[in-house]
Each structure stands twice: as C-alpha cells, then as structure tokens.
GROMACS .gro file of C-alpha atoms in nm:
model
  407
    1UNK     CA    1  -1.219   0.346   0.976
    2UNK     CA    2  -1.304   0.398   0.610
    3UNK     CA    3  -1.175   0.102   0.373
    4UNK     CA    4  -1.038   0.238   0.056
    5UNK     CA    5  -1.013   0.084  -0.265
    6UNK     CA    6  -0.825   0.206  -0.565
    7UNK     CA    7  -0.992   0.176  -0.947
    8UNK     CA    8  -0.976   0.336  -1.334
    9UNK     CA    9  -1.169   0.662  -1.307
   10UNK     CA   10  -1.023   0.755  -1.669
   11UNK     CA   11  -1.359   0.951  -1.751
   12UNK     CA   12  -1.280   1.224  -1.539
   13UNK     CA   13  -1.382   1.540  -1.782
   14UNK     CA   14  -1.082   1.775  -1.798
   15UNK     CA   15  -1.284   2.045  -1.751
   16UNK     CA   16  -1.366   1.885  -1.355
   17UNK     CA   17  -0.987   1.825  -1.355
   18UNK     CA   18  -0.920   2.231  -1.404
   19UNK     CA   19  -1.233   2.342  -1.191
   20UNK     CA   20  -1.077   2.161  -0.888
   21UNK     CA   21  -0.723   2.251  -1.004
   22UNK     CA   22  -0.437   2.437  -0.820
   23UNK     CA   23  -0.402   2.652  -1.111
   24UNK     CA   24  -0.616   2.867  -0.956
   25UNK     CA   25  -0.662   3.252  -0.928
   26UNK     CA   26  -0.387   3.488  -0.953
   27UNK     CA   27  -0.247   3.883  -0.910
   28UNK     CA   28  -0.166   4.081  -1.211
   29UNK     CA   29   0.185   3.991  -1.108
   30UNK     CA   30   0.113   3.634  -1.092
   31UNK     CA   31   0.144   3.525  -0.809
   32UNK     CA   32  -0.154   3.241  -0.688
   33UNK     CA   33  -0.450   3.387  -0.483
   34UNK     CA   34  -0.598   3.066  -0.435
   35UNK     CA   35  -0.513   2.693  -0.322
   36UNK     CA   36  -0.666   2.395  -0.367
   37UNK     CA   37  -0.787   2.127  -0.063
   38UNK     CA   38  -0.896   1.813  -0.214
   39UNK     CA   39  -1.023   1.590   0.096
   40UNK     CA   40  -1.238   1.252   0.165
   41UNK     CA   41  -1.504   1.401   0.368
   42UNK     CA   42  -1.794   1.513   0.115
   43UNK     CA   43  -1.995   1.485   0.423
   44UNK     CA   44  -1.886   1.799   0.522
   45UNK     CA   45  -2.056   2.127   0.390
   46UNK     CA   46  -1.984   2.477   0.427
   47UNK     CA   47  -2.113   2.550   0.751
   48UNK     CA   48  -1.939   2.280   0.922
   49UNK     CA   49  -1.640   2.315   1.145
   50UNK     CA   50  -1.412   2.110   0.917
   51UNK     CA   51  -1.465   2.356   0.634
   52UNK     CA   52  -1.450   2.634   0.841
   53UNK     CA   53  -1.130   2.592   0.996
   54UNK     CA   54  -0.968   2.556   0.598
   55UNK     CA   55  -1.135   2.910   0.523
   56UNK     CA   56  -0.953   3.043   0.811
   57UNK     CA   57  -0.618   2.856   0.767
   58UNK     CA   58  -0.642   3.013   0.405
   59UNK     CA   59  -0.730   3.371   0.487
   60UNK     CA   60  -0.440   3.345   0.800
   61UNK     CA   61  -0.207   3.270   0.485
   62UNK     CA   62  -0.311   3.529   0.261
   63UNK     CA   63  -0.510   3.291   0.010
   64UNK     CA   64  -0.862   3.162  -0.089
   65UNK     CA   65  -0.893   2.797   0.003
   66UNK     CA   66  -1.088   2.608  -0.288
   67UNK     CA   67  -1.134   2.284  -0.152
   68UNK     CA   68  -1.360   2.011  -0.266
   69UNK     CA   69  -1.448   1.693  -0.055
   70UNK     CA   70  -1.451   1.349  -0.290
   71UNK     CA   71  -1.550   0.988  -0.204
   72UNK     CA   72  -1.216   0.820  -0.114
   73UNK     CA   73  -1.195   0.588  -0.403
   74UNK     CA   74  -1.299   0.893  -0.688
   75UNK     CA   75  -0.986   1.092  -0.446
   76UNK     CA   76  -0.735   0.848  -0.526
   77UNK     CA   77  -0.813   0.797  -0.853
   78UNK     CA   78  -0.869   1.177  -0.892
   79UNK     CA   79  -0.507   1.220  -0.747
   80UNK     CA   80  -0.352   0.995  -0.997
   81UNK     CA   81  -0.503   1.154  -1.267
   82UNK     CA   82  -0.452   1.517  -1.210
   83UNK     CA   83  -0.079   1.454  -1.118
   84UNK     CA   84  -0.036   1.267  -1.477
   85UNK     CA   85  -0.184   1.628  -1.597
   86UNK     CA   86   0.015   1.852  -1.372
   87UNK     CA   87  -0.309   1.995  -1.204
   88UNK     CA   88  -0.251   1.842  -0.858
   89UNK     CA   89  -0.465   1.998  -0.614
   90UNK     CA   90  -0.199   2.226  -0.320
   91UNK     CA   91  -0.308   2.038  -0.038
   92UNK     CA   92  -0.437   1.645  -0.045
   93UNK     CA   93  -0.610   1.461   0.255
   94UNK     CA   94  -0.576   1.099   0.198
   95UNK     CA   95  -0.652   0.773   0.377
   96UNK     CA   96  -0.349   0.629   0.515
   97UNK     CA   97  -0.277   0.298   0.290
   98UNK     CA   98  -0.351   0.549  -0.014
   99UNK     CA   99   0.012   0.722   0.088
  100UNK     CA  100   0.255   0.486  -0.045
  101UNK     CA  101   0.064   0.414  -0.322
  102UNK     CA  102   0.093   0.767  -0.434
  103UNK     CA  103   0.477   0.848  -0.285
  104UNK     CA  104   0.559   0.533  -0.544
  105UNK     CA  105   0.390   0.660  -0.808
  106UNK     CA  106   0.555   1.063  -0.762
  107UNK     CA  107   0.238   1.229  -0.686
  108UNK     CA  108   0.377   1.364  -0.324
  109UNK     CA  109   0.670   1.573  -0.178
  110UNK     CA  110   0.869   1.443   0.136
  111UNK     CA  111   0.783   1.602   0.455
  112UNK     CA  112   1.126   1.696   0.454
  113UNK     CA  113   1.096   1.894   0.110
  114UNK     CA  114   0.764   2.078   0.271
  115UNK     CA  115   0.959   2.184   0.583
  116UNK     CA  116   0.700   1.984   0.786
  117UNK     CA  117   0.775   1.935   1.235
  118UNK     CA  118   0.634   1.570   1.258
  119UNK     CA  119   0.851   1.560   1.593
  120UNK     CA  120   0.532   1.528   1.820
  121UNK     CA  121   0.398   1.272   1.609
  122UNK     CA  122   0.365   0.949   1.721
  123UNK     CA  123   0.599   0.696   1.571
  124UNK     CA  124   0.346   0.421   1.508
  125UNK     CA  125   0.111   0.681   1.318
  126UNK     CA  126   0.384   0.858   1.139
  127UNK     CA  127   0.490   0.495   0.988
  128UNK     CA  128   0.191   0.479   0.782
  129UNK     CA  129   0.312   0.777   0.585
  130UNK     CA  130   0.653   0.627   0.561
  131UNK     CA  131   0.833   0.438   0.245
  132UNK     CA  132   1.190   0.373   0.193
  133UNK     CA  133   1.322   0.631   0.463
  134UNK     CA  134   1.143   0.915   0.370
  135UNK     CA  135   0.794   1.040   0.504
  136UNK     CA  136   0.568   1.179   0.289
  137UNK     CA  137   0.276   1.369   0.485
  138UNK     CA  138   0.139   1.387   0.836
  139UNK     CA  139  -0.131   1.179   1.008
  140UNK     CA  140  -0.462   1.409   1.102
  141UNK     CA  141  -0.555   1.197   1.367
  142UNK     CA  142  -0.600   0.784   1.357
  143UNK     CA  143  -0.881   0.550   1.451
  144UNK     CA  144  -0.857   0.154   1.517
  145UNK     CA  145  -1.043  -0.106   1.703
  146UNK     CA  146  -1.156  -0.212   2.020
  147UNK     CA  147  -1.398  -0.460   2.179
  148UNK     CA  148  -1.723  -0.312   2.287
  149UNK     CA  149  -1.949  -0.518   2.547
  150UNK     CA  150  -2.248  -0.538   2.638
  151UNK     CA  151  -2.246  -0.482   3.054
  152UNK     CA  152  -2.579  -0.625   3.073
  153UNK     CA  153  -2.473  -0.947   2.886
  154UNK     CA  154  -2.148  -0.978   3.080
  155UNK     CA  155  -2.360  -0.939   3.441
  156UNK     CA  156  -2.550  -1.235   3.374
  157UNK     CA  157  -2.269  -1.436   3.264
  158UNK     CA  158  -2.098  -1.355   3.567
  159UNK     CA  159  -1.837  -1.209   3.384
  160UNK     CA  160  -1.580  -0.893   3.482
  161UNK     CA  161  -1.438  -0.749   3.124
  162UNK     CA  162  -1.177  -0.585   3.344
  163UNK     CA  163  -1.019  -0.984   3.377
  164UNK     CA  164  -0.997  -1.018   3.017
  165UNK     CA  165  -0.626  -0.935   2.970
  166UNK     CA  166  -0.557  -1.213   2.697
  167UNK     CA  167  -0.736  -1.458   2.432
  168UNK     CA  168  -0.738  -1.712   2.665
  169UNK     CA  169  -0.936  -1.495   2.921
  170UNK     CA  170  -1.176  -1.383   2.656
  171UNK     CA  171  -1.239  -1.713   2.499
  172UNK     CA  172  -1.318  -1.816   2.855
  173UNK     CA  173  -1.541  -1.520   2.883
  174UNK     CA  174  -1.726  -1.612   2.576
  175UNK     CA  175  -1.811  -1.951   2.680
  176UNK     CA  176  -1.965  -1.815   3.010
  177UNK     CA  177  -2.183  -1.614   2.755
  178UNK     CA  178  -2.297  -1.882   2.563
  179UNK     CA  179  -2.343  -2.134   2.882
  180UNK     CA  180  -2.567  -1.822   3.000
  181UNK     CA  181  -2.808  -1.864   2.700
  182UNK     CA  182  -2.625  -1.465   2.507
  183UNK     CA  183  -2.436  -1.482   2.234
  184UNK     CA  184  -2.081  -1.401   2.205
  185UNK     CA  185  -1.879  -1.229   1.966
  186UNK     CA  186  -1.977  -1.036   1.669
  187UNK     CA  187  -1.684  -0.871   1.402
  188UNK     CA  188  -1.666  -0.861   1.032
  189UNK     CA  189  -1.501  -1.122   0.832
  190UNK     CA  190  -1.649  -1.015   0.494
  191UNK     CA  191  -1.379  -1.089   0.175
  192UNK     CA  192  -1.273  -0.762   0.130
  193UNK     CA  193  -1.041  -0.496   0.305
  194UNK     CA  194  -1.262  -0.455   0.593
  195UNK     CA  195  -1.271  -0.801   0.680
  196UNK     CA  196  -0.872  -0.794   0.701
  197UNK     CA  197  -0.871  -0.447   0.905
  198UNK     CA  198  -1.048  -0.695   1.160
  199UNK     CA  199  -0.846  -0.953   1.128
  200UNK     CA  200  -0.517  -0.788   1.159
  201UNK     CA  201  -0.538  -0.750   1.526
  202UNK     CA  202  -0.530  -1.111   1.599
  203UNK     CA  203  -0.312  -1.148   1.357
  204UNK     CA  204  -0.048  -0.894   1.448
  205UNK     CA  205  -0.177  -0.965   1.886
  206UNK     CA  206  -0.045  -1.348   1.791
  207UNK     CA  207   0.356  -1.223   1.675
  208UNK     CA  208   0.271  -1.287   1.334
  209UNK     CA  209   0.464  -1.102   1.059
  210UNK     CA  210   0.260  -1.008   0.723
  211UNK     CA  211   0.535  -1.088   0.563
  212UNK     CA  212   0.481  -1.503   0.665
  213UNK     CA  213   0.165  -1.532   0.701
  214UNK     CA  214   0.141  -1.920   0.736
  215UNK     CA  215   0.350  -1.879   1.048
  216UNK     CA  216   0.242  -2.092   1.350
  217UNK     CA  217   0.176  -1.733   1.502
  218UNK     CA  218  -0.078  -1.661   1.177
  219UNK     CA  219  -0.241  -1.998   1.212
  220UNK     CA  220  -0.267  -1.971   1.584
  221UNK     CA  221  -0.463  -1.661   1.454
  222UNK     CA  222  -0.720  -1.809   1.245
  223UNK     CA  223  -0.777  -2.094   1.478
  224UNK     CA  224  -0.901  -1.885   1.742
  225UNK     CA  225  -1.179  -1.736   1.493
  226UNK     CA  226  -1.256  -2.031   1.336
  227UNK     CA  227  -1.253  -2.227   1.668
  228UNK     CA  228  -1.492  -1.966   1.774
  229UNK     CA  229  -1.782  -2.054   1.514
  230UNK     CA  230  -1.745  -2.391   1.563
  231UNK     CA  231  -1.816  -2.363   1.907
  232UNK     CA  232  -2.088  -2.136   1.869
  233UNK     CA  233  -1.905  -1.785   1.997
  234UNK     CA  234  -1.904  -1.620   1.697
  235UNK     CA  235  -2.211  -1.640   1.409
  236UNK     CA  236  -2.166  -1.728   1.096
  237UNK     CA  237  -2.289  -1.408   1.003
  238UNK     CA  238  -1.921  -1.304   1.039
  239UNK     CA  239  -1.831  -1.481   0.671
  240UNK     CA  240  -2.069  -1.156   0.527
  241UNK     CA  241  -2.082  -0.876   0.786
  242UNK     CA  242  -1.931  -0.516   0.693
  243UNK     CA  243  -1.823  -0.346   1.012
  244UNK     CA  244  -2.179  -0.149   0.981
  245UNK     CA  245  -2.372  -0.464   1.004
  246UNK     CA  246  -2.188  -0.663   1.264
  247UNK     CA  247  -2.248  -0.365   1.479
  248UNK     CA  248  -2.629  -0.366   1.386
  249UNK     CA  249  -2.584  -0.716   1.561
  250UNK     CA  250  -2.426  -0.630   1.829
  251UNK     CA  251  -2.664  -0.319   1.879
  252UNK     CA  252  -2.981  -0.549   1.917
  253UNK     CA  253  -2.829  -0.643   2.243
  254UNK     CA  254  -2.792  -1.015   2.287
  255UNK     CA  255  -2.416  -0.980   2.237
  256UNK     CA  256  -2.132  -0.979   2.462
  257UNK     CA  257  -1.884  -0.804   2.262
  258UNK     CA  258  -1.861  -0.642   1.901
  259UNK     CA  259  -1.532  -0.584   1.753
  260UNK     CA  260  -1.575  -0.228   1.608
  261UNK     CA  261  -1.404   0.130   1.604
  262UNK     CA  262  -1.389   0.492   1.743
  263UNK     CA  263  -1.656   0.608   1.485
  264UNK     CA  264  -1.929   0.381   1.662
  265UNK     CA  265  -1.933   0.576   1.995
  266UNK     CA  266  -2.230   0.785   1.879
  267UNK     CA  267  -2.448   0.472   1.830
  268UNK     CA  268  -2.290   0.301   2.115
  269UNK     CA  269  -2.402   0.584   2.328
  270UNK     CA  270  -2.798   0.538   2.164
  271UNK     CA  271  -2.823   0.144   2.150
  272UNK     CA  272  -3.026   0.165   2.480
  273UNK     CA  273  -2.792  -0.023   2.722
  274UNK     CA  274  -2.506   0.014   2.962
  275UNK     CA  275  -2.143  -0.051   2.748
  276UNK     CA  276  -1.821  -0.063   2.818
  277UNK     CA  277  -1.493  -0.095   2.600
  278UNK     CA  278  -1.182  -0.290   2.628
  279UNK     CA  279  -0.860  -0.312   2.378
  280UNK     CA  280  -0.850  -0.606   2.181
  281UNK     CA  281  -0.638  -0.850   2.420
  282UNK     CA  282  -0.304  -1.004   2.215
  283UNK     CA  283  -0.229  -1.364   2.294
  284UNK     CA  284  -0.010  -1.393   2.577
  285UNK     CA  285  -0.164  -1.087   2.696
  286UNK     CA  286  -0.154  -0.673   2.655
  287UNK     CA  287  -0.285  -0.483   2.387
  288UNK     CA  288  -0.264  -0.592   2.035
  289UNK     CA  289  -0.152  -0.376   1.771
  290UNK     CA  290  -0.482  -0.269   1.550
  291UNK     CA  291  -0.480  -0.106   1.238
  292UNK     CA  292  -0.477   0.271   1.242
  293UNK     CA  293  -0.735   0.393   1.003
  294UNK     CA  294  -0.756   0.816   0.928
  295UNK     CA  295  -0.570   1.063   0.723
  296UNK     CA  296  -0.278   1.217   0.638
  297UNK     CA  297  -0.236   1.573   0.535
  298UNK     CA  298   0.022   1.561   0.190
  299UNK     CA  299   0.156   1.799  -0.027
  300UNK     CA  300   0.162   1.671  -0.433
  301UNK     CA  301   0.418   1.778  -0.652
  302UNK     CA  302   0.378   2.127  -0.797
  303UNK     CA  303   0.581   2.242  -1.137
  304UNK     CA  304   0.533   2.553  -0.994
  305UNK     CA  305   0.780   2.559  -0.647
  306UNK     CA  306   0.737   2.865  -0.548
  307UNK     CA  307   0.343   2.806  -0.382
  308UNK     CA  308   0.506   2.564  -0.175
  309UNK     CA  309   0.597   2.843   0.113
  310UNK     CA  310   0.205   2.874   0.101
  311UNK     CA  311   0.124   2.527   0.120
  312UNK     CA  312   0.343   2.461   0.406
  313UNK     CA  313   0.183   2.749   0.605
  314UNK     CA  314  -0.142   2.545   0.499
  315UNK     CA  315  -0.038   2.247   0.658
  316UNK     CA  316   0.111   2.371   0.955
  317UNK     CA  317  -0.256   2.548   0.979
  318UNK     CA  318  -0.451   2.230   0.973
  319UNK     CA  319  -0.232   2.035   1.210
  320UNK     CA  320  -0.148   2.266   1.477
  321UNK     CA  321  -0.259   2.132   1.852
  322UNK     CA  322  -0.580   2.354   1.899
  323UNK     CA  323  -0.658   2.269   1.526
  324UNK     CA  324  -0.629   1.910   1.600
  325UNK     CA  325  -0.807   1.871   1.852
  326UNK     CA  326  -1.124   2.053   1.676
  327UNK     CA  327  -1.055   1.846   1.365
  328UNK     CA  328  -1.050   1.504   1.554
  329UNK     CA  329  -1.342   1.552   1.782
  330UNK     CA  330  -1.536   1.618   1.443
  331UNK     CA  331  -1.374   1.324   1.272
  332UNK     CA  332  -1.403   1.066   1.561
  333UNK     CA  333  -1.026   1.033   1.571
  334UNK     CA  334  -0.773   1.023   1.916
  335UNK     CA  335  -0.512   1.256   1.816
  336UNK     CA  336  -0.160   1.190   1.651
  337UNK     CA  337   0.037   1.364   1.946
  338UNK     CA  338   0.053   1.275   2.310
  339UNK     CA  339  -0.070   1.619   2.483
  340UNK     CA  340  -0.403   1.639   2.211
  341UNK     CA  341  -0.459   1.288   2.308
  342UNK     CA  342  -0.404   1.374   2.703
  343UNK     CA  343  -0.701   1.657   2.607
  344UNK     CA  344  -0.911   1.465   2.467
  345UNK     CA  345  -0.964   1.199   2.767
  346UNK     CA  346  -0.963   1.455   2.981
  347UNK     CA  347  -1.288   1.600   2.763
  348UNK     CA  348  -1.423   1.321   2.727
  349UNK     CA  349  -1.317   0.991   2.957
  350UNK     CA  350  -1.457   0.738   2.696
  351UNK     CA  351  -1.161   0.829   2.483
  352UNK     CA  352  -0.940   0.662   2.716
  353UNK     CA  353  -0.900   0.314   2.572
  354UNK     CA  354  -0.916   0.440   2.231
  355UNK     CA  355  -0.590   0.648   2.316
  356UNK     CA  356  -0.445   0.318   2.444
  357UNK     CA  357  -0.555   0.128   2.127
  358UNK     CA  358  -0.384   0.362   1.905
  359UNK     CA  359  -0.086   0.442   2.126
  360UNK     CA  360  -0.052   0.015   2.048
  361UNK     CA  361  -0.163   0.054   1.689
  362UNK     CA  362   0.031   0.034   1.350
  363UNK     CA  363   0.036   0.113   0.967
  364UNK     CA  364  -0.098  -0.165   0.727
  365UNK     CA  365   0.161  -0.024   0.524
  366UNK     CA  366   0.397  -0.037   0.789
  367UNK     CA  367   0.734  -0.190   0.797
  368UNK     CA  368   0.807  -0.089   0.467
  369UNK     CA  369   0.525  -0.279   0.268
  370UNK     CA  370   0.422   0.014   0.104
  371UNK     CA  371   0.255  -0.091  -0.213
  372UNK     CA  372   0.300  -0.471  -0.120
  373UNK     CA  373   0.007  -0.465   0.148
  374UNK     CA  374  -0.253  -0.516  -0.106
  375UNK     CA  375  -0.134  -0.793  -0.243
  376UNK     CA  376  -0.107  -0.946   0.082
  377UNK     CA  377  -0.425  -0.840   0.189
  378UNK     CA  378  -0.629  -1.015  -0.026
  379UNK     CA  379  -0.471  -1.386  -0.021
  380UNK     CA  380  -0.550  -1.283   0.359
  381UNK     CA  381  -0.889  -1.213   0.361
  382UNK     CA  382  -0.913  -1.528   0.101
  383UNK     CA  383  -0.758  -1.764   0.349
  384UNK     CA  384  -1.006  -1.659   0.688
  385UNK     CA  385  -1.285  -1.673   0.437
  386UNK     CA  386  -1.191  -2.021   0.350
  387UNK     CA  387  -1.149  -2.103   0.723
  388UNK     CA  388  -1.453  -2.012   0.850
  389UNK     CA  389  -1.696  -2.147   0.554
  390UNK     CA  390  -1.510  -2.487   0.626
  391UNK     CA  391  -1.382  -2.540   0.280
  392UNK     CA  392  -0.939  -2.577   0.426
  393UNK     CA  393  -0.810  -2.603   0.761
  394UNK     CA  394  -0.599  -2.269   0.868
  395UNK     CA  395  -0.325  -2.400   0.783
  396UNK     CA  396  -0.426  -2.482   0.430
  397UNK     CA  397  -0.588  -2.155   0.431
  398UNK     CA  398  -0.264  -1.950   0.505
  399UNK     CA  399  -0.032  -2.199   0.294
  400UNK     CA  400  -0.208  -2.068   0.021
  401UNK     CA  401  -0.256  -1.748   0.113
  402UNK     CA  402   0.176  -1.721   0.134
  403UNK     CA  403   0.189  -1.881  -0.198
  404UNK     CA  404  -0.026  -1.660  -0.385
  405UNK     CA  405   0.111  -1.333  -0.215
  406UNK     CA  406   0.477  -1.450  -0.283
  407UNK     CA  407   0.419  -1.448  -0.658
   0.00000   0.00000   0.00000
C-alpha cells in the first residue's frame, strides 16, 4: 500500500506540462498518433513488463503510448494542474483515495461516458472509484493487510494461529507470547495516513462507522491497541513506526505477528524463518474489512472527444484478464475479479489469504465519503496517537477526534 498525500506543486514549468501532454503527435489530417499514460510507478523503466505491456496496448490500438511514471504526490498534483490547462494526460493511473478527489474537482469522465465493462469487478474494489452514483475509473488490482507470524515464535508459545478467529483469541495468543519471554505485536501507529490505513481494520473489524467515530464500537477499537502497550504486547515503537519499519521489527524475529501488506511477501520470504499469514480477525470474529490500497485506471476530461474511442480501447487493453494478471503479479496486487484472483492462488498458494483479505476489504473513500475521508482521517490518527502516548483516555481521544472532523 502506498500512502498518498496531496500538496501545491504550482512550479510545474509549462514546458514539462506540454512534454507529458496528450496533445501529442498527429497525421496531416489531424488525427492524434500518440496518447499519453501518466502512472505512479517511476520504478518502472523501459524494459520492464509494466511498460511493455502499454507499448503493446498502444501499437494493438494504432497509437504511440507516451507515458511517464511520477511519484504519487507530484501525480496528483500534476493531474490537477494540467486539467486547469486542458493538457490532461489520455490515460491516468491513480491511487485509489486520489479518485474522488479528482471526480469532485472535474478532472475525470464516468466509466459510463468511457464505455468501460466493470461487471467482473468486485463491488468492494469498484466502491473506491465511486462518488455520488457514478464510477469514475477501474481498480488495477488492490492490496490490504494481514497479520504475518512468526511460526517459530508461535511454537514456543504453544500457540496454533489457525485458533485465532477473533480479538479475543489473538489477545490471548499474545499473552502466551509474552509469558514465553517473545514479543508480540508489531504495526504502525505513526500520525499520518499510514498509521490510519492500520488502524482502520480494527476500527471497521469492531462495527464502527467513520462517520461516528467516538462510537462504543470506535472506542472498543482503540482500547484494544492501547490495552496492548500497556500490557506489554505491542512496543511503544508503534507511536513512530512507518509500515517499513515496523516490519524491520518484526523481520529481526522476536515477534509473533506484524501487521503489514501484500507488498512484504518478498522480504517475508528472505527474513530467514518459517511464516505464516492470517487475516486480521474482527471482534466477534471473521475477517475484518482492511483498507484496499492500489490503482485505478481513469480517463480525464479531453476538449477534444473524439480520442476517447482510443482511450477506451487503451483501457480495455490494460485491464483485460491475461493483462491483469501480468500487471498484478508485477505490482504485488490480488486481482480485482474473481477468476484472476482464482489464478493467482492457484500460481502461487501464498496468495490465498490475501484474496480473502481483499474479497473482505473496502474503500477509505467508501460509502460515499469521497473528499470527506481526509478530514476524518487525521482527527483519527490524532486521537490513537493521543491514546497510546497516554496523554487522553480513548474515549477522550475519539470525542475529540468527532468534534474536530464534524466542523
């Protein structure tokens, strides 16, 4: 999962704007020879896979694909800006909070303007990309969270993760741990985005709503982490860990469990002992819903309608089956339809409780928050940072918290 932010790149040269523009090349009759791709994955050169596949989903069209790869914060900002220009790029690859923010603003077309099948999609992924009704792009493929454990760890605690089916069962399991001289439970609690992408599957796993979130469901939520340090499960560490460096923790190997994503498998699989991976257990037990982090593919607004035909041939390119599943095993991501996912495990078992995780997962943005997320967010990640340093009680915590995201 890559946490986005959104800023004031107003410095962008115009020159940059119209190198990376969809004006691009045309026929002596005019019509466009080439089509932009603007995507978050500057990781990605020209030989790999991800690039490829756009150079042959533009040359099956009959275009050039000039695509450039930005840091997701310059994208956004990027997006904003070209569309107040008119020099959107064709085709736009986007986190999935980023969406709304840019449907509100009338940067993208409507799925149903673009002609776009989202049939096979799954509901809970498609959501993200929803706002007032109308859906504006389709998901690439999703990641979300998971508890990792250490089976090592768990052995000597005399602990089977298979048993763990609710909080009550893992709390149980942690205090095993710690009676057993190991530590517990590692996650990220930092004061920023990431530190509410992890807290928003105990959150949502308790019935809370984001829309209340001093419920008693919401303060059952913070009580369990903050219960958790004070009983020595969890570290303090939590109060400053990114997702990178709680895993560092839990990679040393004296933890039970780390509460971390799909795009940790690769190091999982080189930490140098035996894991395993269970879905984050909800309260009264199941799965709880995680947020789903990836991309959706979008189509901005063009002043020039006619290169939509294109566009959608683009799209339908980048998101058919085979091309998903290619795409996602490069990106790290379970699939947004059923039979990719049902590939993918069958490739590669591991995937299994990831497909579960997401098949449970939902939108930030979802239930029509849109735009309103981040200013819930943050009176969020406020309150379980007050929690867990001591300074309120969760319930003081998430009284504010409601108060400042209702003005």
């Amino acid at each position: 999962m890559n946490i986005r932010g959104l800023g004031a790149a107003l410095a962008v040269t115009a020159c940059l704007l119209s190198a990376c523009s969809s004006g691009g090349d045309t026929t002596s009759s005019g019509t466009p020879t080439s089509y932009a791709v603007w995507d978050p994955y500057p990781q990605f050169d020209d030989s790999s896979d991800w690039v490829k596949l756009l150079t042959k989903c533009g040359t099956d069209a009959g275009v050039t694909v000039k695509r450039t790869g930005y840091d997701t914060t310059d994208l956004t900002n990027k997006a904003l800006l070209a569309a107040q220009q008119n020099n959107s790029p064709d085709v736009l690859i986007v986190d999935n909070p980023v969406v709304s923010t840019l449907a509100e603003a009338g940067v993208l077309t409507t799925t149903e303007e673009m002609k776009v099948d989202t049939s096979a999609v799954e509901p809970n992924l498609l959501a993200a990309g929803q706002l007032q009704g109308k859906t504006y792009g389709i998901p690439i493929g999703a990641n979300t969270l998971a508890l990792y454990y250490n089976k090592k760890v768990l052995d000597a605690a005399k602990v089977d993760p298979a048993t763990i089916k609710d909080w009550a069962g893992l709390t149980g399991a942690l205090a095993k741990v710690k009676a057993a001289g190991k530590k517990g439970i590692t996650f990220s609690a930092i004061g920023t985005e990431e530190g509410s992408f992890q807290f928003l599957p105990w959150f949502w796993g308790s019935g809370a709503n984001l829309t209340q979130l001093d419920s008693a469901q919401g303060v059952a939520a913070l009580s369990l982490w903050t219960d958790w340090l004070k009983k020595g499960y969890a570290p303090n560490s939590v109060l400053n860990n990114t997702q990178t460096t709680s895993w560092q923790e839990f990679a040393a190997g004296d933890f039970a469990f780390s509460e971390n994503g799909t795009w940790q498998l690769a190091n999982a699989k080189k930490a140098g002992f035996e894991y395993g991976i269970i879905p984050i257990p909800s309260q009264a037990g199941g799965t709880a819903p995680a947020p789903t982090g990836g991309e959706f593919v979008t189509a901005p607004v063009q002043s020039d309608t006619g290169k939509y035909a294109t566009t959608q041939k683009l799209i339908a390119c980048l998101t058919n089956a085979d091309n998903a599943l290619t795409t996602d095993t490069t990106l790290s991501y379970v699939a947004a339809t059923k039979p990719v996912q049902e590939k993918q495990v069958a490739a590669n078992p591991d995937l299994k409780v990831w497909a579960q995780a997401v098949g449970a997962a939902k939108g930030r943005t979802s239930d029509d928050l849109g735009t309103k997320y981040p200013k819930i967010s943050e009176p969020m990640w406020g309150a379980f940072q007050a929690a867990l340093s001591g300074s309120k009680n969760p319930q003081q915590a998430l009284t504010d918290a409601q108060g400042a995201a209702s003005k």
